[in-house]
Amino acid sequence: MSAYLDLFMFVALIGAILLGFPVSFSIAGVAIIFAYLGWALGVMDISLMGATGQRVFGLLSNQVLIAIPLFVLMGAVLEKSRIAEELLDTMGRLFGQLRGGLGISVVLVGALLAASTGIVGATVVAMGMIALPTMLRAGYDARVASGIVCTAGTLGQIIPPSTLLIILADVMSNAFQQAQYEQGKFAVEALSVGQFFAAAILPGFMLVLLYLIYILLRGVVRPQDMPPAALDLPKPDRSEVLAAIVPPVLLIIAVLGAILGGVATPTEAASVGAIGALLMAGRRIGLNPKIILTGAAALVALGILAGLFPVRLQRSDLSLLSQAAGGVYVVLTIIGAVGIFFALRAAFRERVIHAAVNSTLTMTAMIFATILAAGMFSLVFIGLGGEDRVADILTEMPGGATGALLFCMALVFVLGFFLDFVEISVIVLPLIAPPLILMGHDPIWLGVLLAINLQTSFLTPPFGFSLFYLRGAAPKEISTGQIYAGVIPFIGLQILGMAAVWFWPQVSTWLPGVLF
């Protein structure tokens, strides 16, 4: 029995989560119990647990993970300021009179919100409360409407900036370095969040295209499922469309452009995104547009000038150009700060900041508690010999490297029925990624495949998180069974997307190859 303690540990973890215990406490509790059992049975050196403190310190000093609360804050501000409602209303009136037009609108808005917020729960709930009743009133089949809303809201997992991609980049970078060490390389290469963001852009929008094609075809084959919306709402004019779409697009360009262009790190870009979201929120809650535009323009100009004319204030031999640039920096900073001050004051008055910060704290605490507990779980699992067992299983898998990857993808897909993406990312992936990379799989390509697979876990019954989010926001006349039935075609599209990335790796590797 003691020889299989690592396997029992993993089964016990899944059982504890299925019984409804809090995830982070389940992970840490199972780790402590099995560490004691391993020590009592003589199969684990308990002194290994002394490394827990080092792991906690390493997590809290990880510069990459600091971007998570900032991106979450950016999304929370956009959600609480009801920008999603404005987007959905405008896009619904723009496309609603086409067969399947409301579905197209929801997918496009989901893609825009994914690229500007990256928060799945907020997006699914917002669209479930706003778009779903509209689709039902237009005569949409409840299953089709539920599937479209669920899937569009889940795009935040694959389209950057995504919390999943940030965690995945950290895990895959560590696995890549570990694989290089095992190959005898000590001048190791590192992978960046920017590379994974670049790698996920084309696959993410490929999934959007697959969803749109499916909706259009379904509208032709079964028009009764997706009739055109009523003509009682006026079609938006060009200024309305631009006012709804341009600010999120500019925010996306500012954040992703800064990361992919090498101008800023993900953490720096996330802070810019949070400020940009605040300025957008100010527009939504009635702040004078001139103040917003002035503040935003000052910040953009400041960023551009800082890239063109870097000033190191500690030097005494500054050139005249650098001194002039420094003076301009001060002026632009003051202007930008004034704009932010008024935006903050308006947001506080409308309680937007309070709600956004509260949501950010809750989600960030959940993510980091899970990551901390997973560090302890991994230590015990390694101490019980689980890491060597996983490597042996993958090495002996029929079909070599391809067979091992197929097995791992199937394992992650099945685990997605029961576990959240955070648990899978920080518990399972560190165990399977190094052997797969050692077998010759490209870590960037592998990371994108796993990201699409983990995104699918949000849609798979019975424990897909997007299903729960929608169940809480959906009208009472929609049953849980209808929600489950509605996402099944989109799960098939997800698998088709994974197959496309598998057979054409260039979909995920071309853009990071060009940019990095």
mmCIF file of C-alpha atoms in Angstrom, residues 135-493:
data_model
loop_
_atom_site.group_PDB
_atom_site.id
_atom_site.type_symbol
_atom_site.label_atom_id
_atom_site.label_comp_id
_atom_site.label_asym_id
_atom_site.label_seq_id
_atom_site.Cartn_x
_atom_site.Cartn_y
_atom_site.Cartn_z
ATOM 1 C CA MET A 135 -32.275 36.318 -26.849
ATOM 2 C CA LEU A 136 -35.145 34.429 -25.228
ATOM 3 C CA ARG A 137 -37.583 37.274 -25.945
ATOM 4 C CA ALA A 138 -36.421 37.202 -29.581
ATOM 5 C CA GLY A 139 -37.447 33.525 -29.791
ATOM 6 C CA TYR A 140 -34.029 31.840 -29.455
ATOM 7 C CA ASP A 141 -33.978 28.227 -28.372
ATOM 8 C CA ALA A 142 -33.013 28.172 -24.678
ATOM 9 C CA ARG A 143 -30.263 25.596 -25.257
ATOM 10 C CA VAL A 144 -28.700 27.542 -28.118
ATOM 11 C CA ALA A 145 -28.830 30.850 -26.235
ATOM 12 C CA SER A 146 -27.303 29.294 -23.097
ATOM 13 C CA GLY A 147 -24.510 27.632 -25.077
ATOM 14 C CA ILE A 148 -23.613 30.850 -26.890
ATOM 15 C CA VAL A 149 -23.516 32.957 -23.706
ATOM 16 C CA CYS A 150 -21.511 30.352 -21.775
ATOM 17 C CA THR A 151 -18.954 29.864 -24.521
ATOM 18 C CA ALA A 152 -18.533 33.548 -25.394
ATOM 19 C CA GLY A 153 -17.939 34.363 -21.736
ATOM 20 C CA THR A 154 -15.250 31.683 -21.491
ATOM 21 C CA LEU A 155 -13.117 33.284 -24.224
ATOM 22 C CA GLY A 156 -11.427 35.219 -21.422
ATOM 23 C CA GLN A 157 -9.434 32.072 -20.655
ATOM 24 C CA ILE A 158 -7.620 31.902 -24.006
ATOM 25 C CA ILE A 159 -7.592 35.446 -25.411
ATOM 26 C CA PRO A 160 -4.941 37.543 -23.633
ATOM 27 C CA PRO A 161 -4.649 39.167 -21.169
ATOM 28 C CA SER A 162 -5.765 36.046 -19.347
ATOM 29 C CA THR A 163 -5.154 34.914 -15.777
ATOM 30 C CA LEU A 164 -4.867 31.363 -17.099
ATOM 31 C CA LEU A 165 -2.103 32.369 -19.537
ATOM 32 C CA ILE A 166 -0.162 34.187 -16.801
ATOM 33 C CA ILE A 167 -0.251 31.136 -14.504
ATOM 34 C CA LEU A 168 0.441 28.822 -17.443
ATOM 35 C CA ALA A 169 3.416 30.933 -18.568
ATOM 36 C CA ASP A 170 4.957 30.685 -15.104
ATOM 37 C CA VAL A 171 4.373 26.924 -14.890
ATOM 38 C CA MET A 172 5.633 26.207 -18.427
ATOM 39 C CA SER A 173 8.687 28.431 -17.995
ATOM 40 C CA ASN A 174 9.658 26.539 -14.820
ATOM 41 C CA ALA A 175 9.030 23.211 -16.586
ATOM 42 C CA PHE A 176 11.140 24.314 -19.575
ATOM 43 C CA GLN A 177 14.024 25.293 -17.293
ATOM 44 C CA GLN A 178 13.735 22.007 -15.390
ATOM 45 C CA ALA A 179 13.827 20.062 -18.671
ATOM 46 C CA GLN A 180 16.948 21.970 -19.737
ATOM 47 C CA TYR A 181 18.674 21.195 -16.419
ATOM 48 C CA GLU A 182 17.902 17.501 -16.873
ATOM 49 C CA GLN A 183 19.441 17.692 -20.341
ATOM 50 C CA GLY A 184 22.647 19.013 -18.781
ATOM 51 C CA LYS A 185 22.171 22.638 -19.911
ATOM 52 C CA PHE A 186 22.979 25.210 -17.245
ATOM 53 C CA ALA A 187 22.766 28.335 -19.427
ATOM 54 C CA VAL A 188 19.005 27.896 -19.668
ATOM 55 C CA GLU A 189 16.507 29.834 -21.739
ATOM 56 C CA ALA A 190 13.434 31.343 -20.108
ATOM 57 C CA LEU A 191 9.942 31.815 -21.492
ATOM 58 C CA SER A 192 8.011 35.051 -20.943
ATOM 59 C CA VAL A 193 4.348 35.853 -20.461
ATOM 60 C CA GLY A 194 4.548 37.942 -23.635
ATOM 61 C CA GLN A 195 5.462 34.864 -25.674
ATOM 62 C CA PHE A 196 2.412 32.998 -24.414
ATOM 63 C CA PHE A 197 0.176 36.010 -24.989
ATOM 64 C CA ALA A 198 1.444 36.219 -28.579
ATOM 65 C CA ALA A 199 1.032 32.463 -29.069
ATOM 66 C CA ALA A 200 -2.589 32.502 -27.867
ATOM 67 C CA ILE A 201 -3.852 35.401 -29.988
ATOM 68 C CA LEU A 202 -4.358 33.546 -33.289
ATOM 69 C CA PRO A 203 -5.792 30.356 -31.683
ATOM 70 C CA GLY A 204 -8.138 32.519 -29.600
ATOM 71 C CA PHE A 205 -9.546 34.345 -32.587
ATOM 72 C CA MET A 206 -9.645 31.085 -34.537
ATOM 73 C CA LEU A 207 -12.062 29.808 -31.885
ATOM 74 C CA VAL A 208 -14.124 32.990 -32.269
ATOM 75 C CA LEU A 209 -14.288 32.324 -36.025
ATOM 76 C CA LEU A 210 -15.382 28.715 -35.420
ATOM 77 C CA TYR A 211 -18.170 29.909 -33.105
ATOM 78 C CA LEU A 212 -19.373 32.468 -35.658
ATOM 79 C CA ILE A 213 -19.364 29.916 -38.496
ATOM 80 C CA TYR A 214 -21.357 27.478 -36.337
ATOM 81 C CA ILE A 215 -23.931 30.151 -35.441
ATOM 82 C CA LEU A 216 -24.352 31.198 -39.080
ATOM 83 C CA LEU A 217 -24.712 27.582 -40.249
ATOM 84 C CA ARG A 218 -27.145 26.785 -37.456
ATOM 85 C CA GLY A 219 -29.169 29.841 -38.433
ATOM 86 C CA VAL A 220 -29.433 28.467 -41.982
ATOM 87 C CA VAL A 221 -30.132 24.822 -41.068
ATOM 88 C CA ARG A 222 -32.468 25.508 -38.118
ATOM 89 C CA PRO A 223 -33.752 29.079 -38.538
ATOM 90 C CA GLN A 224 -36.437 28.526 -35.895
ATOM 91 C CA ASP A 225 -33.686 28.268 -33.233
ATOM 92 C CA MET A 226 -32.278 31.755 -33.918
ATOM 93 C CA PRO A 227 -34.852 34.103 -35.466
ATOM 94 C CA PRO A 228 -34.067 37.780 -36.128
ATOM 95 C CA ALA A 229 -34.769 40.192 -33.287
ATOM 96 C CA ALA A 230 -37.816 42.447 -33.363
ATOM 97 C CA LEU A 231 -37.564 45.724 -35.252
ATOM 98 C CA ASP A 232 -38.703 47.833 -32.300
ATOM 99 C CA LEU A 233 -35.157 48.952 -31.399
ATOM 100 C CA PRO A 234 -33.419 51.600 -33.535
ATOM 101 C CA LYS A 235 -30.225 50.592 -35.285
ATOM 102 C CA PRO A 236 -27.253 52.434 -33.747
ATOM 103 C CA ASP A 237 -25.590 55.145 -35.784
ATOM 104 C CA ARG A 238 -21.863 55.262 -36.463
ATOM 105 C CA SER A 239 -21.084 57.493 -33.479
ATOM 106 C CA GLU A 240 -22.807 55.101 -31.053
ATOM 107 C CA VAL A 241 -20.901 52.115 -32.447
ATOM 108 C CA LEU A 242 -17.583 53.948 -32.259
ATOM 109 C CA ALA A 243 -18.288 55.210 -28.732
ATOM 110 C CA ALA A 244 -18.980 51.650 -27.548
ATOM 111 C CA ILE A 245 -16.194 49.826 -29.401
ATOM 112 C CA VAL A 246 -13.252 52.234 -29.670
ATOM 113 C CA PRO A 247 -12.435 52.613 -25.913
ATOM 114 C CA PRO A 248 -12.119 48.831 -25.272
ATOM 115 C CA VAL A 249 -10.110 48.425 -28.494
ATOM 116 C CA LEU A 250 -7.745 51.233 -27.477
ATOM 117 C CA LEU A 251 -7.340 49.614 -24.049
ATOM 118 C CA ILE A 252 -6.539 46.272 -25.700
ATOM 119 C CA ILE A 253 -3.974 47.912 -27.974
ATOM 120 C CA ALA A 254 -2.397 49.793 -25.065
ATOM 121 C CA VAL A 255 -2.036 46.704 -22.873
ATOM 122 C CA LEU A 256 -1.223 43.961 -25.386
ATOM 123 C CA GLY A 257 0.721 46.340 -27.642
ATOM 124 C CA ALA A 258 2.972 47.336 -24.753
ATOM 125 C CA ILE A 259 3.649 43.694 -23.850
ATOM 126 C CA LEU A 260 4.090 42.309 -27.364
ATOM 127 C CA GLY A 261 6.102 45.332 -28.489
ATOM 128 C CA GLY A 262 8.541 44.896 -25.619
ATOM 129 C CA VAL A 263 7.743 48.358 -24.239
ATOM 130 C CA ALA A 264 6.497 47.108 -20.859
ATOM 131 C CA THR A 265 6.460 43.977 -18.755
ATOM 132 C CA PRO A 266 3.080 42.293 -18.149
ATOM 133 C CA THR A 267 2.953 43.820 -14.660
ATOM 134 C CA GLU A 268 3.614 47.335 -15.969
ATOM 135 C CA ALA A 269 1.110 46.879 -18.795
ATOM 136 C CA ALA A 270 -1.480 45.579 -16.318
ATOM 137 C CA SER A 271 -1.111 48.732 -14.215
ATOM 138 C CA VAL A 272 -1.607 50.839 -17.355
ATOM 139 C CA GLY A 273 -4.670 48.733 -18.173
ATOM 140 C CA ALA A 274 -6.118 49.305 -14.694
ATOM 141 C CA ILE A 275 -5.712 53.072 -15.083
ATOM 142 C CA GLY A 276 -7.163 52.936 -18.611
ATOM 143 C CA ALA A 277 -10.159 50.977 -17.308
ATOM 144 C CA LEU A 278 -10.649 53.601 -14.631
ATOM 145 C CA LEU A 279 -10.685 56.374 -17.250
ATOM 146 C CA MET A 280 -13.191 54.357 -19.316
ATOM 147 C CA ALA A 281 -15.311 53.882 -16.220
ATOM 148 C CA GLY A 282 -15.236 57.635 -15.645
ATOM 149 C CA ARG A 283 -16.775 58.172 -19.072
ATOM 150 C CA ARG A 284 -19.501 55.631 -18.302
ATOM 151 C CA ILE A 285 -20.473 57.189 -14.980
ATOM 152 C CA GLY A 286 -20.720 60.752 -16.247
ATOM 153 C CA LEU A 287 -17.222 62.262 -15.956
ATOM 154 C CA ASN A 288 -16.498 65.109 -18.402
ATOM 155 C CA PRO A 289 -15.074 63.469 -21.579
ATOM 156 C CA LYS A 290 -12.549 66.311 -21.961
ATOM 157 C CA ILE A 291 -10.945 65.396 -18.631
ATOM 158 C CA ILE A 292 -10.794 61.723 -19.614
ATOM 159 C CA LEU A 293 -9.323 62.408 -23.037
ATOM 160 C CA THR A 294 -6.769 64.838 -21.628
ATOM 161 C CA GLY A 295 -5.651 62.413 -18.940
ATOM 162 C CA ALA A 296 -5.521 59.448 -21.325
ATOM 163 C CA ALA A 297 -3.615 61.432 -23.980
ATOM 164 C CA ALA A 298 -1.121 62.639 -21.376
ATOM 165 C CA LEU A 299 -0.465 59.096 -20.169
ATOM 166 C CA VAL A 300 -0.090 57.736 -23.714
ATOM 167 C CA ALA A 301 2.270 60.565 -24.653
ATOM 168 C CA LEU A 302 4.237 59.993 -21.466
ATOM 169 C CA GLY A 303 4.665 56.314 -22.318
ATOM 170 C CA ILE A 304 5.790 57.069 -25.877
ATOM 171 C CA LEU A 305 8.288 59.732 -24.783
ATOM 172 C CA ALA A 306 9.643 57.517 -22.028
ATOM 173 C CA GLY A 307 10.376 54.863 -24.666
ATOM 174 C CA LEU A 308 12.016 57.356 -27.052
ATOM 175 C CA PHE A 309 13.945 59.434 -24.507
ATOM 176 C CA PRO A 310 14.748 57.448 -21.369
ATOM 177 C CA VAL A 311 15.927 59.742 -18.563
ATOM 178 C CA ARG A 312 18.119 58.458 -15.732
ATOM 179 C CA LEU A 313 17.730 61.094 -13.051
ATOM 180 C CA GLN A 314 20.623 59.797 -10.945
ATOM 181 C CA ARG A 315 23.140 60.915 -13.580
ATOM 182 C CA SER A 316 24.670 64.386 -13.345
ATOM 183 C CA ASP A 317 25.695 64.691 -17.025
ATOM 184 C CA LEU A 318 22.208 64.877 -18.540
ATOM 185 C CA SER A 319 22.038 66.265 -22.055
ATOM 186 C CA LEU A 320 19.849 69.245 -22.875
ATOM 187 C CA LEU A 321 17.443 66.919 -24.736
ATOM 188 C CA SER A 322 17.157 64.657 -21.707
ATOM 189 C CA GLN A 323 16.549 67.631 -19.423
ATOM 190 C CA ALA A 324 13.803 68.886 -21.762
ATOM 191 C CA ALA A 325 12.286 65.395 -21.910
ATOM 192 C CA GLY A 326 12.378 65.257 -18.108
ATOM 193 C CA GLY A 327 10.475 68.535 -17.889
ATOM 194 C CA VAL A 328 7.862 67.290 -20.337
ATOM 195 C CA TYR A 329 7.534 64.086 -18.282
ATOM 196 C CA VAL A 330 6.714 66.110 -15.181
ATOM 197 C CA VAL A 331 4.056 68.171 -16.987
ATOM 198 C CA LEU A 332 2.441 65.114 -18.597
ATOM 199 C CA THR A 333 2.499 63.237 -15.303
ATOM 200 C CA ILE A 334 0.685 66.092 -13.560
ATOM 201 C CA ILE A 335 -1.947 66.276 -16.328
ATOM 202 C CA GLY A 336 -2.448 62.520 -16.263
ATOM 203 C CA ALA A 337 -2.635 62.535 -12.453
ATOM 204 C CA VAL A 338 -5.324 65.227 -12.528
ATOM 205 C CA GLY A 339 -7.389 63.139 -14.980
ATOM 206 C CA ILE A 340 -6.977 60.053 -12.806
ATOM 207 C CA PHE A 341 -7.919 62.042 -9.687
ATOM 208 C CA PHE A 342 -11.223 63.179 -11.204
ATOM 209 C CA ALA A 343 -11.901 59.667 -12.527
ATOM 210 C CA LEU A 344 -11.219 58.232 -9.063
ATOM 211 C CA ARG A 345 -13.471 60.789 -7.402
ATOM 212 C CA ALA A 346 -16.320 60.016 -9.812
ATOM 213 C CA ALA A 347 -15.780 56.278 -9.394
ATOM 214 C CA PHE A 348 -15.785 56.534 -5.593
ATOM 215 C CA ARG A 349 -18.969 58.592 -5.744
ATOM 216 C CA GLU A 350 -20.655 55.868 -7.796
ATOM 217 C CA ARG A 351 -19.230 53.086 -5.579
ATOM 218 C CA VAL A 352 -17.476 51.574 -8.617
ATOM 219 C CA ILE A 353 -14.046 51.482 -6.968
ATOM 220 C CA HIS A 354 -15.359 49.912 -3.758
ATOM 221 C CA ALA A 355 -17.106 47.100 -5.652
ATOM 222 C CA ALA A 356 -14.162 46.567 -8.034
ATOM 223 C CA VAL A 357 -11.555 46.385 -5.259
ATOM 224 C CA ASN A 358 -13.747 44.040 -3.229
ATOM 225 C CA SER A 359 -14.122 41.726 -6.238
ATOM 226 C CA THR A 360 -10.384 41.923 -6.952
ATOM 227 C CA LEU A 361 -9.427 41.017 -3.388
ATOM 228 C CA THR A 362 -11.785 38.040 -3.351
ATOM 229 C CA MET A 363 -10.577 36.597 -6.653
ATOM 230 C CA THR A 364 -6.883 37.285 -6.016
ATOM 231 C CA ALA A 365 -7.038 35.704 -2.556
ATOM 232 C CA MET A 366 -8.703 32.611 -4.017
ATOM 233 C CA ILE A 367 -6.065 32.226 -6.747
ATOM 234 C CA PHE A 368 -3.033 32.781 -4.507
ATOM 235 C CA ALA A 369 -4.379 30.600 -1.692
ATOM 236 C CA THR A 370 -4.755 27.779 -4.207
ATOM 237 C CA ILE A 371 -1.240 28.330 -5.593
ATOM 238 C CA LEU A 372 0.270 28.387 -2.088
ATOM 239 C CA ALA A 373 -1.543 25.186 -1.087
ATOM 240 C CA ALA A 374 -0.513 23.547 -4.379
ATOM 241 C CA GLY A 375 3.143 24.240 -3.562
ATOM 242 C CA MET A 376 2.773 22.200 -0.384
ATOM 243 C CA PHE A 377 0.884 19.457 -2.242
ATOM 244 C CA SER A 378 3.647 19.230 -4.881
ATOM 245 C CA LEU A 379 6.339 18.897 -2.200
ATOM 246 C CA VAL A 380 4.565 15.949 -0.571
ATOM 247 C CA PHE A 381 3.725 14.346 -3.923
ATOM 248 C CA ILE A 382 7.389 14.561 -4.973
ATOM 249 C CA GLY A 383 8.497 13.229 -1.569
ATOM 250 C CA LEU A 384 6.236 10.200 -2.038
ATOM 251 C CA GLY A 385 7.814 9.487 -5.439
ATOM 252 C CA GLY A 386 4.914 10.765 -7.504
ATOM 253 C CA GLU A 387 7.075 12.844 -9.865
ATOM 254 C CA ASP A 388 9.175 9.804 -10.851
ATOM 255 C CA ARG A 389 6.030 7.719 -11.284
ATOM 256 C CA VAL A 390 4.504 10.280 -13.662
ATOM 257 C CA ALA A 391 7.736 10.466 -15.683
ATOM 258 C CA ASP A 392 7.881 6.639 -15.915
ATOM 259 C CA ILE A 393 4.240 6.415 -17.023
ATOM 260 C CA LEU A 394 4.730 8.983 -19.775
ATOM 261 C CA THR A 395 8.024 7.474 -20.939
ATOM 262 C CA GLU A 396 6.519 3.988 -21.227
ATOM 263 C CA MET A 397 3.342 5.189 -22.923
ATOM 264 C CA PRO A 398 2.640 3.439 -26.296
ATOM 265 C CA GLY A 399 3.173 5.751 -29.242
ATOM 266 C CA GLY A 400 6.177 7.551 -27.792
ATOM 267 C CA ALA A 401 5.986 11.354 -27.521
ATOM 268 C CA THR A 402 2.687 11.542 -29.426
ATOM 269 C CA GLY A 403 1.063 8.854 -27.285
ATOM 270 C CA ALA A 404 2.257 10.555 -24.090
ATOM 271 C CA LEU A 405 0.838 13.900 -25.220
ATOM 272 C CA LEU A 406 -2.494 12.329 -26.184
ATOM 273 C CA PHE A 407 -2.696 10.692 -22.757
ATOM 274 C CA CYS A 408 -1.913 13.982 -20.977
ATOM 275 C CA MET A 409 -4.436 15.948 -23.035
ATOM 276 C CA ALA A 410 -7.104 13.333 -22.280
ATOM 277 C CA LEU A 411 -6.164 13.420 -18.576
ATOM 278 C CA VAL A 412 -6.422 17.227 -18.399
ATOM 279 C CA PHE A 413 -9.732 17.120 -20.288
ATOM 280 C CA VAL A 414 -11.210 14.573 -17.854
ATOM 281 C CA LEU A 415 -9.871 16.415 -14.803
ATOM 282 C CA GLY A 416 -11.570 19.535 -16.167
ATOM 283 C CA PHE A 417 -14.920 17.864 -15.415
ATOM 284 C CA PHE A 418 -14.075 18.018 -11.693
ATOM 285 C CA LEU A 419 -11.301 20.579 -11.036
ATOM 286 C CA ASP A 420 -10.820 24.287 -11.696
ATOM 287 C CA PHE A 421 -8.110 25.466 -14.117
ATOM 288 C CA VAL A 422 -6.020 26.858 -11.229
ATOM 289 C CA GLU A 423 -5.803 23.465 -9.479
ATOM 290 C CA ILE A 424 -4.958 21.683 -12.736
ATOM 291 C CA SER A 425 -2.387 24.328 -13.696
ATOM 292 C CA VAL A 426 -0.473 24.350 -10.427
ATOM 293 C CA ILE A 427 -0.820 20.684 -9.414
ATOM 294 C CA VAL A 428 -0.969 18.563 -12.580
ATOM 295 C CA LEU A 429 0.923 20.575 -15.207
ATOM 296 C CA PRO A 430 4.205 20.873 -13.249
ATOM 297 C CA LEU A 431 4.256 17.057 -13.162
ATOM 298 C CA ILE A 432 3.508 16.328 -16.825
ATOM 299 C CA ALA A 433 5.086 19.322 -18.599
ATOM 300 C CA PRO A 434 8.827 18.577 -17.990
ATOM 301 C CA PRO A 435 8.650 14.980 -19.348
ATOM 302 C CA LEU A 436 6.661 16.154 -22.386
ATOM 303 C CA ILE A 437 9.217 18.889 -23.130
ATOM 304 C CA LEU A 438 12.048 16.369 -22.716
ATOM 305 C CA MET A 439 10.317 14.203 -25.326
ATOM 306 C CA GLY A 440 10.722 17.037 -27.834
ATOM 307 C CA HIS A 441 7.442 18.969 -27.682
ATOM 308 C CA ASP A 442 7.754 22.721 -28.171
ATOM 309 C CA PRO A 443 6.849 24.389 -24.826
ATOM 310 C CA ILE A 444 5.009 27.337 -26.434
ATOM 311 C CA TRP A 445 2.914 25.060 -28.667
ATOM 312 C CA LEU A 446 2.311 22.704 -25.742
ATOM 313 C CA GLY A 447 1.225 25.613 -23.552
ATOM 314 C CA VAL A 448 -1.377 26.801 -26.072
ATOM 315 C CA LEU A 449 -2.777 23.280 -26.477
ATOM 316 C CA LEU A 450 -3.114 22.987 -22.714
ATOM 317 C CA ALA A 451 -4.678 26.466 -22.499
ATOM 318 C CA ILE A 452 -7.427 25.542 -24.975
ATOM 319 C CA ASN A 453 -7.940 22.281 -23.098
ATOM 320 C CA LEU A 454 -8.204 24.102 -19.762
ATOM 321 C CA GLN A 455 -10.609 26.604 -21.306
ATOM 322 C CA THR A 456 -12.811 23.645 -22.252
ATOM 323 C CA SER A 457 -12.897 22.643 -18.567
ATOM 324 C CA PHE A 458 -15.075 25.716 -17.922
ATOM 325 C CA LEU A 459 -17.735 24.257 -20.230
ATOM 326 C CA THR A 460 -17.707 20.566 -19.349
ATOM 327 C CA PRO A 461 -20.555 19.289 -17.155
ATOM 328 C CA PRO A 462 -21.126 18.641 -14.331
ATOM 329 C CA PHE A 463 -18.666 21.068 -12.659
ATOM 330 C CA GLY A 464 -17.763 23.524 -15.425
ATOM 331 C CA PHE A 465 -17.481 26.910 -13.727
ATOM 332 C CA SER A 466 -19.101 28.835 -16.587
ATOM 333 C CA LEU A 467 -22.125 26.556 -16.229
ATOM 334 C CA PHE A 468 -22.407 27.506 -12.559
ATOM 335 C CA TYR A 469 -21.959 31.205 -13.320
ATOM 336 C CA LEU A 470 -24.712 31.086 -15.940
ATOM 337 C CA ARG A 471 -26.988 28.997 -13.726
ATOM 338 C CA GLY A 472 -26.842 31.769 -11.127
ATOM 339 C CA ALA A 473 -27.565 34.546 -13.645
ATOM 340 C CA ALA A 474 -30.008 32.806 -16.011
ATOM 341 C CA PRO A 475 -33.804 33.237 -15.819
ATOM 342 C CA LYS A 476 -35.626 30.570 -13.856
ATOM 343 C CA GLU A 477 -37.329 29.156 -16.955
ATOM 344 C CA ILE A 478 -33.956 27.858 -18.212
ATOM 345 C CA SER A 479 -33.139 24.486 -16.659
ATOM 346 C CA THR A 480 -29.684 23.197 -15.792
ATOM 347 C CA GLY A 481 -30.163 20.419 -18.351
ATOM 348 C CA GLN A 482 -30.747 22.992 -21.102
ATOM 349 C CA ILE A 483 -27.525 24.784 -20.161
ATOM 350 C CA TYR A 484 -25.600 21.485 -20.264
ATOM 351 C CA ALA A 485 -27.126 20.556 -23.633
ATOM 352 C CA GLY A 486 -26.371 23.994 -25.055
ATOM 353 C CA VAL A 487 -22.610 23.834 -24.470
ATOM 354 C CA ILE A 488 -22.080 20.372 -26.017
ATOM 355 C CA PRO A 489 -21.689 21.636 -29.649
ATOM 356 C CA PHE A 490 -19.223 24.253 -28.434
ATOM 357 C CA ILE A 491 -17.186 21.635 -26.577
ATOM 358 C CA GLY A 492 -16.931 19.890 -29.961
ATOM 359 C CA LEU A 493 -15.713 23.170 -31.500
#
